[in-house]
């Protein structure tokens, strides 16, 4: 889903969210300017989003944008918990740093906290170019496996697209490894969230 969708859904006069640079109004294709992106390792972020319904947004950097999934119940580190992850529009790379309040009346109104962040790579390589190639292919096939190096989420995860249901519906699954645990990790607050409540 191209960045135009991100742009169209938002009124940048009234939301503090970032405007996607290098993006046209949808009339023509993406401008060829090189977008900001990582230089050595791909980045990921999980934002906890207090929209009309609380959810977590998993965003994986790929090709200069953030591939994005809304995870209604939040990620799990228990391999038995398969979590629905609904693919949403790509977000600009810089959105990985967004934390703040989207005002009432705007798309996704509510508070956004960075719940987890770090680097990630494909299963068999941490080389950024090779990872990108493998992940791109996985995205198309509807079967992506990757290693997250976050503060909360670590180790191998898979995103698997449903075959028959809506193509936007994926499952986020923790693979069995040393970082798998039977804990409710989504119950842990985002750092900024805890600070706000003091
Ligand atoms: Mn969201």
Coordinates of C-alpha atoms and ligand atoms in Angstrom, one line a residue:
X1 CA 0.0 0.0 0.0
X2 CA 1.7 3.2 -1.2
X3 CA 2.4 6.3 0.9
X4 CA -0.2 8.2 -1.0
X5 CA -2.8 6.4 1.2
X6 CA -1.0 7.7 4.3
X7 CA -1.1 11.2 2.9
X8 CA -4.7 11.1 1.8
X9 CA -6.0 10.0 5.2
X10 CA -4.5 12.9 7.1
X11 CA -5.0 16.6 7.3
X12 CA -1.5 17.9 8.2
X13 CA -2.9 21.3 9.3
X14 CA -4.4 19.6 12.3
X15 CA -2.3 16.5 13.2
X16 CA 1.2 16.6 14.5
X17 CA 2.0 13.4 12.5
X18 CA 4.7 13.7 9.8
X19 CA 3.9 14.6 6.3
X20 CA 5.4 12.0 3.9
X21 CA 8.0 13.9 2.0
X22 CA 8.8 12.9 -1.5
X23 CA 5.2 11.9 -2.0
X24 CA 2.9 13.3 -4.7
X25 CA -0.8 13.9 -4.4
X26 CA -1.6 10.6 -6.0
X27 CA -1.8 12.1 -9.5
X28 CA 1.6 10.7 -10.4
X29 CA 3.8 8.1 -8.9
X30 CA 6.3 8.5 -6.1
X31 CA 8.9 11.1 -6.7
X32 CA 12.3 9.5 -7.3
X33 CA 14.1 11.3 -4.5
X34 CA 15.8 8.9 -2.1
X35 CA 13.8 8.7 1.0
X36 CA 15.4 8.7 4.5
X37 CA 16.2 5.2 5.5
X38 CA 18.6 3.2 7.6
X39 CA 22.2 2.8 6.5
X40 CA 23.2 -0.5 8.1
X41 CA 20.3 -2.2 9.9
X42 CA 16.6 -2.2 9.2
X43 CA 14.5 -0.6 11.9
X44 CA 11.2 -1.6 13.5
X45 CA 8.8 0.0 15.9
X46 CA 5.7 -1.0 17.8
X47 CA 3.5 1.9 18.7
X48 CA 0.7 1.6 21.3
X49 CA -2.2 3.6 19.9
X50 CA -5.1 4.7 22.1
X51 CA -7.4 5.3 19.1
X52 CA -11.2 4.6 19.3
X53 CA -10.0 1.1 19.9
X54 CA -6.7 0.5 21.6
X55 CA -4.3 -1.4 19.3
X56 CA -0.6 -1.8 18.7
X57 CA 0.9 -0.8 15.3
X58 CA 3.8 -3.0 14.2
X59 CA 5.9 -1.2 11.6
X60 CA 8.8 -2.8 9.7
X61 CA 11.2 -0.7 7.6
X62 CA 11.5 -1.9 4.1
X63 CA 12.6 0.1 1.0
X64 CA 12.5 3.4 2.8
X65 CA 9.0 3.1 4.2
X66 CA 7.4 1.4 7.2
X67 CA 5.3 -1.6 6.3
X68 CA 2.5 -1.5 8.8
X69 CA 0.1 -3.8 10.6
X70 CA -2.4 -3.0 13.3
X71 CA -2.4 -5.7 15.9
X72 CA -5.6 -5.3 17.9
X73 CA -4.6 -7.4 20.9
X74 CA -0.9 -6.5 20.8
X75 CA 2.1 -8.8 20.0
X76 CA 2.8 -11.9 22.1
X77 CA 6.0 -13.7 22.9
X78 CA 4.1 -16.9 23.5
X79 CA 4.3 -19.1 20.4
X80 CA 0.8 -20.5 21.2
X81 CA -0.8 -17.0 20.9
X82 CA -1.4 -16.2 17.2
X83 CA -2.2 -12.5 17.0
X84 CA -4.3 -11.0 14.2
X85 CA -2.4 -8.3 12.4
X86 CA -4.3 -6.2 9.9
X87 CA -2.1 -4.7 7.2
X88 CA -2.6 -0.9 6.9
X89 CA -1.1 1.7 4.7
X90 CA 2.7 2.2 4.5
X91 CA 3.9 4.9 6.8
X92 CA 6.9 7.3 6.2
X93 CA 10.2 6.0 7.6
X94 CA 10.3 9.0 10.0
X95 CA 7.0 7.9 11.6
X96 CA 9.1 5.4 13.7
X97 CA 9.9 8.3 16.0
X98 CA 6.3 9.5 16.4
X99 CA 4.9 9.7 19.8
X100 CA 2.2 12.2 20.8
X101 CA -1.5 13.0 20.6
X102 CA -3.4 12.9 17.3
X103 CA -6.2 15.5 18.0
X104 CA -9.9 14.7 18.0
X105 CA -11.5 14.7 14.6
X106 CA -8.3 13.4 12.9
X107 CA -7.7 9.9 11.5
X108 CA -6.6 7.7 14.3
X109 CA -7.3 10.3 17.0
X110 CA -5.8 9.4 20.3
X111 CA -2.4 9.0 22.1
X112 CA 0.5 7.2 20.4
X113 CA 3.4 5.8 22.5
X114 CA 6.5 4.1 21.3
X115 CA 6.0 0.7 23.0
X116 CA 9.1 -1.1 21.5
X117 CA 11.7 -0.3 18.9
X118 CA 15.0 -1.7 17.6
X119 CA 16.5 -3.3 14.5
X120 CA 15.4 -6.4 12.6
X121 CA 16.6 -8.6 9.8
X122 CA 15.7 -11.7 7.8
X123 CA 16.2 -15.1 9.3
X124 CA 19.4 -16.2 7.8
X125 CA 21.2 -12.9 7.3
X126 CA 21.6 -9.6 9.1
X127 CA 22.9 -7.9 5.9
X128 CA 20.5 -5.1 5.1
X129 CA 20.4 -5.6 1.3
X130 CA 20.0 -9.3 1.5
X131 CA 17.4 -9.0 4.3
X132 CA 15.4 -6.5 2.2
X133 CA 15.4 -8.8 -0.7
X134 CA 14.2 -11.8 1.4
X135 CA 11.6 -9.7 3.3
X136 CA 10.2 -8.2 0.1
X137 CA 9.7 -11.7 -1.3
X138 CA 8.1 -12.8 1.9
X139 CA 5.8 -9.9 1.8
X140 CA 4.6 -10.9 -1.6
X141 CA 4.3 -14.6 -0.7
X142 CA 2.4 -13.8 2.5
X143 CA 5.0 -15.5 4.7
X144 CA 7.7 -13.5 6.4
X145 CA 10.0 -14.6 9.1
X146 CA 12.4 -12.3 10.8
X147 CA 14.5 -11.6 13.9
X148 CA 13.5 -8.6 16.1
X149 CA 16.1 -7.0 18.2
X150 CA 13.9 -4.8 20.4
X151 CA 13.7 -3.9 24.0
X152 CA 10.7 -6.1 24.6
X153 CA 10.4 -8.2 21.4
X154 CA 13.4 -10.3 20.6
X155 CA 14.0 -13.4 18.5
X156 CA 12.2 -15.0 15.6
X157 CA 8.7 -13.9 14.6
X158 CA 6.5 -14.8 11.6
X159 CA 3.9 -12.8 9.8
X160 CA 1.6 -15.1 7.8
X161 CA -1.2 -14.0 5.5
X162 CA -4.6 -15.7 5.6
X163 CA -5.2 -17.5 2.4
X164 CA -8.9 -17.3 2.0
X165 CA -10.0 -14.3 4.1
X166 CA -9.2 -10.7 3.3
X167 CA -5.6 -10.3 2.0
X168 CA -5.1 -7.6 4.7
X169 CA -5.4 -10.1 7.5
X170 CA -2.2 -11.6 8.7
X171 CA -1.2 -13.5 11.8
X172 CA 1.8 -12.5 14.0
X173 CA 3.4 -15.4 15.6
X174 CA 6.4 -15.8 18.0
X175 CA 8.6 -18.7 17.0
X176 CA 9.9 -21.0 19.6
X177 CA 13.3 -19.9 20.7
X178 CA 15.2 -18.7 23.8
X179 CA 13.1 -15.5 23.8
X180 CA 9.7 -17.3 23.8
X181 CA 7.9 -17.0 27.1
X182 CA 4.4 -17.6 28.5
X183 CA 4.0 -14.0 29.7
X184 CA 1.5 -11.3 28.6
X185 CA 4.1 -8.9 27.2
X186 CA 1.5 -6.5 25.8
X187 CA 0.4 -5.8 29.4
X188 CA 3.8 -4.0 29.9
X189 CA 3.3 -0.3 29.5
X190 CA 5.2 1.9 27.0
X191 CA 7.9 3.9 28.7
X192 CA 6.2 7.2 27.9
X193 CA 2.8 5.9 29.0
X194 CA 4.1 5.1 32.5
X195 CA 5.6 8.6 32.7
X196 CA 2.4 10.3 31.7
X197 CA 0.5 8.6 34.5
X198 CA 2.7 10.0 37.2
Ligands
LIG1 MN1 -2.8 2.9 14.7

